[in-house]
Coordinates of C-alpha atoms and ligand atoms in Angstrom, one line a residue:
M1 CA 0.0 -0.2 0.5
P2 CA 1.0 3.4 -1.1
T3 CA 2.5 6.2 1.6
S4 CA 0.4 8.6 0.3
R5 CA -2.6 7.8 -1.9
P6 CA -3.3 10.7 -5.1
G7 CA -6.8 12.5 -4.4
G8 CA -10.4 11.3 -5.8
E9 CA -10.6 12.9 -8.2
I10 CA -7.0 11.9 -9.4
R11 CA -8.3 7.6 -8.9
R12 CA -11.7 8.5 -10.3
Q13 CA -9.2 9.2 -14.1
M14 CA -7.3 6.8 -13.7
L15 CA -9.8 4.0 -13.5
A16 CA -11.8 5.4 -16.6
S17 CA -8.9 5.8 -18.9
M18 CA -7.8 2.0 -18.0
I19 CA -11.4 1.0 -18.6
L20 CA -10.9 3.1 -21.9
V21 CA -7.5 1.5 -22.8
R22 CA -8.6 -1.7 -22.1
A23 CA -12.0 -1.3 -24.6
F24 CA -9.9 0.8 -27.3
E25 CA -7.7 -2.7 -26.5
N26 CA -10.2 -5.5 -27.0
R27 CA -11.3 -3.7 -30.1
L28 CA -8.2 -4.0 -31.5
S29 CA -8.4 -7.6 -31.4
K30 CA -11.9 -7.8 -32.4
L31 CA -10.5 -6.2 -35.6
V32 CA -7.7 -8.1 -36.4
A33 CA -10.0 -11.4 -35.6
D34 CA -12.4 -9.8 -37.7
K35 CA -9.0 -9.3 -40.4
E36 CA -9.9 -6.0 -40.7
D37 CA -8.1 -3.5 -42.2
V38 CA -5.3 -2.5 -39.3
L39 CA -1.7 -2.1 -40.4
G40 CA 0.7 -3.9 -39.2
M41 CA 1.4 -6.1 -36.4
Q42 CA -0.9 -5.4 -33.1
I43 CA 0.8 -5.0 -29.6
L44 CA -1.2 -5.2 -27.5
A45 CA -0.8 -4.2 -23.0
T46 CA -3.4 -5.9 -21.5
G47 CA -2.5 -6.0 -17.8
Q48 CA -1.0 -3.4 -17.7
E49 CA -3.2 -0.6 -17.6
A50 CA -2.1 0.2 -13.8
A51 CA 1.6 0.9 -14.6
S52 CA 0.9 2.6 -18.0
V53 CA -1.8 4.8 -16.9
A54 CA -1.1 5.9 -13.3
S55 CA 2.4 7.0 -14.6
V56 CA 1.1 9.5 -17.1
Q57 CA -1.7 10.8 -14.4
A58 CA 1.7 11.4 -12.0
L59 CA 3.7 13.1 -14.9
T60 CA 2.5 16.8 -16.2
P61 CA 1.3 17.3 -19.6
E62 CA 4.2 19.2 -20.1
D63 CA 6.2 16.1 -19.6
V64 CA 7.7 14.7 -22.8
I65 CA 6.9 10.6 -22.5
V66 CA 8.5 8.4 -25.0
S67 CA 6.8 5.1 -25.0
N68 CA 7.7 1.7 -27.0
H69 CA 6.0 -0.1 -28.6
R70 CA 2.7 -1.2 -26.4
S71 CA 2.1 2.6 -26.1
H72 CA -1.7 2.5 -26.6
G73 CA -2.0 3.5 -22.5
H74 CA 0.2 6.3 -22.3
L75 CA -1.4 7.4 -24.9
L76 CA -4.7 8.1 -24.3
A77 CA -3.6 8.9 -20.8
R78 CA -2.3 11.4 -22.6
N79 CA -5.7 12.6 -23.1
A80 CA -4.3 12.1 -26.6
D81 CA -7.3 11.7 -29.7
I82 CA -8.8 8.3 -30.1
K83 CA -10.0 9.2 -33.6
T84 CA -6.8 10.1 -35.0
I85 CA -4.5 6.7 -33.0
M86 CA -7.7 4.7 -34.5
A87 CA -7.2 5.7 -37.7
E88 CA -3.7 6.0 -37.7
I89 CA -3.4 2.3 -36.5
M90 CA -6.3 1.4 -40.0
G91 CA -3.5 3.2 -41.6
K92 CA -6.3 6.0 -43.2
A93 CA -5.1 9.4 -44.2
T94 CA -6.6 11.2 -41.1
G95 CA -4.9 9.1 -38.8
V96 CA -2.3 10.9 -36.3
N97 CA 1.1 10.2 -38.8
K98 CA -1.6 10.5 -41.4
G99 CA -1.2 6.9 -42.2
K100 CA 1.8 6.3 -42.3
S101 CA 2.8 4.8 -38.9
G102 CA 0.6 1.5 -37.6
T103 CA 0.2 0.7 -34.2
L104 CA 4.2 1.0 -33.3
H105 CA 5.2 3.8 -34.0
L106 CA 2.5 6.4 -33.1
I107 CA 3.9 9.8 -32.6
V108 CA 0.9 12.6 -31.1
P109 CA 3.5 15.5 -30.6
E110 CA 0.6 17.6 -29.8
V111 CA 1.1 15.6 -26.2
N112 CA 4.8 16.2 -26.2
A113 CA 4.7 12.0 -27.2
L114 CA 8.6 12.2 -28.7
M115 CA 8.5 8.9 -29.7
T116 CA 7.2 5.8 -30.0
S117 CA 9.2 3.1 -31.7
T118 CA 9.4 -0.7 -32.0
V119 CA 12.9 -0.5 -31.9
V120 CA 13.9 -2.3 -28.8
G121 CA 16.2 -0.4 -26.4
A122 CA 16.2 3.3 -28.8
G123 CA 13.2 5.3 -26.4
P124 CA 15.8 5.1 -23.7
S125 CA 18.8 7.0 -26.1
M126 CA 16.4 9.5 -27.4
A127 CA 14.2 10.3 -24.1
A128 CA 18.6 11.7 -22.5
G129 CA 18.6 14.1 -25.8
A130 CA 15.0 15.9 -25.0
A131 CA 16.0 15.6 -21.3
F132 CA 19.5 17.5 -21.7
A133 CA 17.0 20.0 -24.0
Q134 CA 15.4 20.7 -20.7
Q135 CA 18.3 20.5 -18.2
Y136 CA 19.3 23.3 -21.5
R137 CA 16.1 25.1 -21.4
D138 CA 16.2 25.2 -18.2
E139 CA 12.8 23.8 -18.6
R140 CA 10.7 23.1 -15.6
A141 CA 9.8 19.7 -17.4
I142 CA 11.0 16.5 -16.9
T143 CA 11.6 13.0 -19.6
A144 CA 9.7 9.8 -18.9
V145 CA 10.8 7.2 -21.6
F146 CA 8.6 3.5 -20.9
F147 CA 10.1 0.2 -22.2
G148 CA 10.5 -3.0 -21.3
D149 CA 12.7 -5.1 -19.5
G150 CA 13.6 -7.2 -22.4
A151 CA 14.8 -3.9 -23.3
A152 CA 16.6 -3.3 -20.4
A153 CA 19.0 -5.7 -21.4
E154 CA 20.0 -3.7 -24.3
G155 CA 23.3 -1.4 -24.6
N156 CA 21.6 1.2 -25.6
V157 CA 19.3 1.6 -22.2
H158 CA 22.6 0.9 -20.1
E159 CA 24.0 4.2 -21.9
A160 CA 21.6 6.0 -21.6
M161 CA 21.3 5.5 -17.7
N162 CA 25.3 5.9 -17.4
L163 CA 25.0 9.3 -18.8
A164 CA 22.0 10.8 -17.7
G165 CA 23.6 9.7 -14.2
V166 CA 27.0 11.5 -15.2
W167 CA 25.0 14.4 -16.3
K168 CA 22.1 14.7 -13.7
L169 CA 19.9 14.5 -16.3
P170 CA 16.2 14.7 -15.6
L171 CA 14.1 11.8 -16.9
L172 CA 12.6 9.3 -15.2
F173 CA 13.4 5.1 -16.4
I174 CA 9.8 3.9 -16.6
C175 CA 10.5 -0.4 -16.7
E176 CA 7.2 -1.9 -17.8
N177 CA 7.8 -5.8 -16.4
N178 CA 5.5 -7.4 -17.5
C179 CA 7.9 -11.1 -17.1
W180 CA 8.1 -11.4 -20.7
A181 CA 10.8 -10.4 -24.1
G182 CA 8.6 -11.6 -26.8
A183 CA 9.1 -15.7 -25.7
Q184 CA 11.6 -14.9 -23.6
A185 CA 10.9 -15.1 -19.7
L186 CA 12.8 -12.5 -17.8
K187 CA 15.2 -14.8 -16.4
E188 CA 16.4 -15.7 -19.6
H189 CA 17.5 -12.4 -19.8
C190 CA 18.4 -11.0 -16.8
A191 CA 20.9 -12.5 -14.2
V192 CA 19.2 -10.1 -12.0
G193 CA 15.5 -11.2 -10.3
N194 CA 14.3 -7.5 -10.5
I195 CA 16.0 -4.0 -14.0
A196 CA 15.1 -1.8 -9.7
V197 CA 18.6 -3.0 -8.4
R198 CA 20.8 -1.4 -11.3
A199 CA 19.7 2.0 -10.5
S200 CA 22.7 2.8 -8.5
S201 CA 25.2 1.4 -11.2
Y202 CA 24.2 4.4 -12.4
G203 CA 24.4 6.6 -9.2
M204 CA 20.4 7.0 -8.9
P205 CA 17.2 6.7 -7.1
G206 CA 15.6 3.1 -8.3
K207 CA 12.2 1.5 -6.5
L208 CA 10.3 -1.9 -7.6
V209 CA 7.0 -1.4 -7.4
D210 CA 3.6 -3.4 -8.1
G211 CA 2.3 -2.7 -11.1
N212 CA -0.8 -3.8 -11.2
D213 CA -1.4 -1.3 -8.3
A214 CA -2.7 2.1 -9.6
D215 CA -2.4 3.5 -6.1
E216 CA 0.9 2.5 -5.8
V217 CA 2.5 3.2 -9.0
H218 CA 0.9 7.1 -8.6
S219 CA 3.1 7.4 -5.5
A220 CA 6.1 6.0 -6.6
V221 CA 5.9 8.5 -9.9
S222 CA 5.7 11.6 -8.4
E223 CA 8.5 11.3 -5.6
L224 CA 10.8 10.0 -8.4
A225 CA 9.1 12.9 -11.3
E226 CA 9.5 15.3 -7.8
H227 CA 13.7 14.0 -7.8
C228 CA 14.6 14.2 -11.6
R229 CA 12.5 17.5 -11.5
S230 CA 14.9 19.2 -8.9
G231 CA 17.8 18.8 -10.4
K232 CA 19.0 15.4 -8.3
G233 CA 19.4 13.3 -11.6
P234 CA 17.6 10.7 -13.5
A235 CA 15.4 7.9 -11.9
L236 CA 14.6 4.5 -12.2
L237 CA 11.0 3.2 -11.6
E238 CA 10.3 -1.4 -12.4
A239 CA 6.8 -1.5 -12.2
Y240 CA 6.3 -5.3 -12.1
T241 CA 3.4 -6.7 -13.6
Y242 CA 2.6 -8.8 -15.8
R243 CA 1.2 -9.4 -20.6
M244 CA -1.9 -11.4 -20.0
R245 CA -1.4 -11.7 -24.0
G246 CA 0.9 -13.0 -26.7
H247 CA 4.1 -10.9 -27.8
G248 CA 0.9 -9.7 -30.1
E249 CA -2.1 -10.8 -32.0
H250 CA -0.3 -13.2 -33.9
D251 CA 0.8 -14.9 -30.6
H252 CA -1.2 -17.7 -28.6
Q253 CA 1.0 -18.2 -25.9
H254 CA 1.9 -21.5 -26.4
Y255 CA 5.1 -21.5 -24.1
V256 CA 3.2 -20.2 -21.1
D257 CA 2.1 -21.0 -18.1
K258 CA -2.0 -22.0 -17.9
E259 CA -0.9 -21.7 -14.3
E260 CA 1.2 -18.8 -14.1
L261 CA -1.6 -17.1 -16.6
E262 CA -4.3 -17.8 -13.6
L263 CA -2.6 -16.5 -11.1
W264 CA -2.4 -13.0 -13.1
A265 CA -5.7 -13.0 -13.8
A266 CA -6.6 -12.9 -10.5
K267 CA -4.5 -10.1 -9.7
D268 CA -5.7 -8.1 -12.8
P269 CA -5.4 -3.8 -12.4
I270 CA -9.0 -3.1 -13.0
R271 CA -10.9 -5.5 -10.9
I272 CA -9.0 -4.9 -8.7
Y273 CA -8.3 -1.1 -8.7
R274 CA -12.7 -1.3 -9.6
A275 CA -13.7 -2.9 -6.5
R276 CA -11.2 -0.6 -4.1
L277 CA -12.6 2.2 -5.6
V278 CA -16.2 1.2 -5.1
Q279 CA -15.8 -0.2 -1.5
E280 CA -14.0 3.0 -0.5
G281 CA -17.0 4.7 -1.3
L282 CA -15.6 7.0 -4.5
L283 CA -17.3 5.7 -6.9
T284 CA -21.6 3.2 -7.4
E285 CA -21.3 -0.2 -9.1
E286 CA -23.7 2.6 -11.9
D287 CA -20.7 5.0 -12.0
V288 CA -18.5 2.1 -13.6
R289 CA -20.8 0.4 -15.6
G290 CA -21.6 4.4 -17.1
M291 CA -17.9 4.6 -17.6
E292 CA -17.6 1.4 -19.2
R293 CA -20.7 2.8 -21.6
D294 CA -19.0 5.9 -22.6
A295 CA -15.4 4.0 -23.1
S296 CA -17.1 1.4 -25.4
A297 CA -19.2 4.6 -27.4
R298 CA -15.8 6.1 -27.8
V299 CA -13.8 3.3 -29.4
E300 CA -16.5 2.5 -32.0
E301 CA -17.2 6.4 -32.8
A302 CA -13.0 5.8 -33.8
V303 CA -13.8 2.4 -35.1
R304 CA -16.5 4.4 -37.4
F305 CA -14.0 7.7 -37.8
A306 CA -11.7 5.8 -39.2
A307 CA -13.8 2.8 -41.4
E308 CA -15.2 6.4 -43.0
S309 CA -11.7 8.0 -43.8
P310 CA -10.0 7.9 -46.8
F311 CA -6.2 6.2 -47.2
P312 CA -3.7 8.2 -48.2
A313 CA -3.2 9.5 -51.5
P314 CA -0.2 7.0 -52.9
E315 CA 2.1 10.4 -53.8
A316 CA 2.0 10.8 -50.0
A317 CA 3.9 8.5 -49.8
V318 CA 6.7 10.4 -50.6
E319 CA 5.9 13.5 -48.4
D320 CA 6.9 14.4 -45.2
V321 CA 10.0 11.9 -45.1
W322 CA 12.2 14.6 -46.2
V323 CA 13.1 17.8 -44.2
Q324 CA 15.3 20.0 -46.1
S325 CA 18.3 21.2 -43.8
P326 CA 18.6 25.3 -42.8
W327 CA 21.9 25.1 -43.9
A328 CA 21.5 23.7 -47.8
G329 CA 22.3 25.8 -50.4
R330 CA 25.2 28.1 -48.1
Ligands
TPP1 C1 16.4 -3.8 -31.8 C2 15.1 -4.7 -31.7 N1 16.0 -5.4 -31.7 C3 14.5 -6.7 -31.7 C4 13.6 -6.7 -31.9 C5 12.9 -7.4 -31.9 N2 11.5 -7.2 -30.8 C6 9.9 -6.9 -30.9 S1 9.4 -6.7 -29.0 C7 10.3 -7.8 -28.3 C8 10.5 -7.9 -27.1 C9 11.1 -6.6 -26.1 O1 10.5 -7.3 -24.9 P1 10.2 -6.2 -23.8 O2 11.5 -4.6 -24.3 O3 10.3 -6.8 -22.4 O4 8.9 -5.4 -23.7 P2 7.3 -6.1 -23.8 O5 7.4 -6.7 -25.8 O6 8.0 -7.2 -23.1 O7 6.5 -4.9 -23.9 C10 11.9 -8.3 -29.5 C11 13.3 -8.6 -28.9 C12 13.4 -5.7 -32.0 N3 12.3 -5.1 -32.8 N4 14.3 -4.7 -32.1

């Protein structure tokens, strides 16, 4: 249980946001199953909603976020436009990246989401650059970068952590340890039991939390973000959670122990949080059903918008891919 809990309104928002993310991803899963047109591989973060939503809610809108291939929760919690995200995933011209990125590289600059990328481990080095810029400009904002336990084994990530430690960058590393990297279990690629213990090697505080507990995640991110914001340098949070579906929608988890899955299903972050807020009298069951109806209506409207939107014109393929150098012709 966290020492200081977020306020009631924030907690209600977190639940509503988690419900929206789950509804969005369930619908995406159905689009894949129905063989509807979606661009590329669909990678969902079912089970990780508390980790992603509570982290984002604990940041300020001015803070920069950098995400990876499981980005829907981060972006929707940031209030990125659900319709243009769905349109992007369906490869439409109205998409947030004009139908050229698909789900794996969604970028929403309007909500300070600098990058999402499926290049495993690329985020932290990019985030170090963003945090350096914030430090250089003496800004209040920080950068938070989300990555998986698999990414934590990449050389890039260690370089980014080391540099952030040396330069005292305002950079919060958030590892959503979902126990899997593709079909590889944590113990097959990580010599220590948890990622957070590595923090001290880079001169920063590290904290391990129950990633299925939204209150705990929110409190930890608030505390570590404050550390980064106050000029003390980077921090590392490990939100220990679980990937309830396959790596992507093509993967049927044949390698996963059924008992392990059942164990984690009992720790569903949305069910736990819903029960807690109702039990504490912050919400009624009817309020929660209202949140579910609202989420479902928003998702359906997004699908309709995306389905009715045009595909990009062929010539759009060469637009926005080339930036004229300011030094050209000098
Ligand atoms: C540089 C690089 N290496 C390998 C891959 C293939 N790949 C895609 S996702 C993934 C697993 C990543 O695991 P993790 O970082 O734990 O994130 P998770 O998928 O569990 O959220 C791998 C190996 C890739 N996309 N990029």
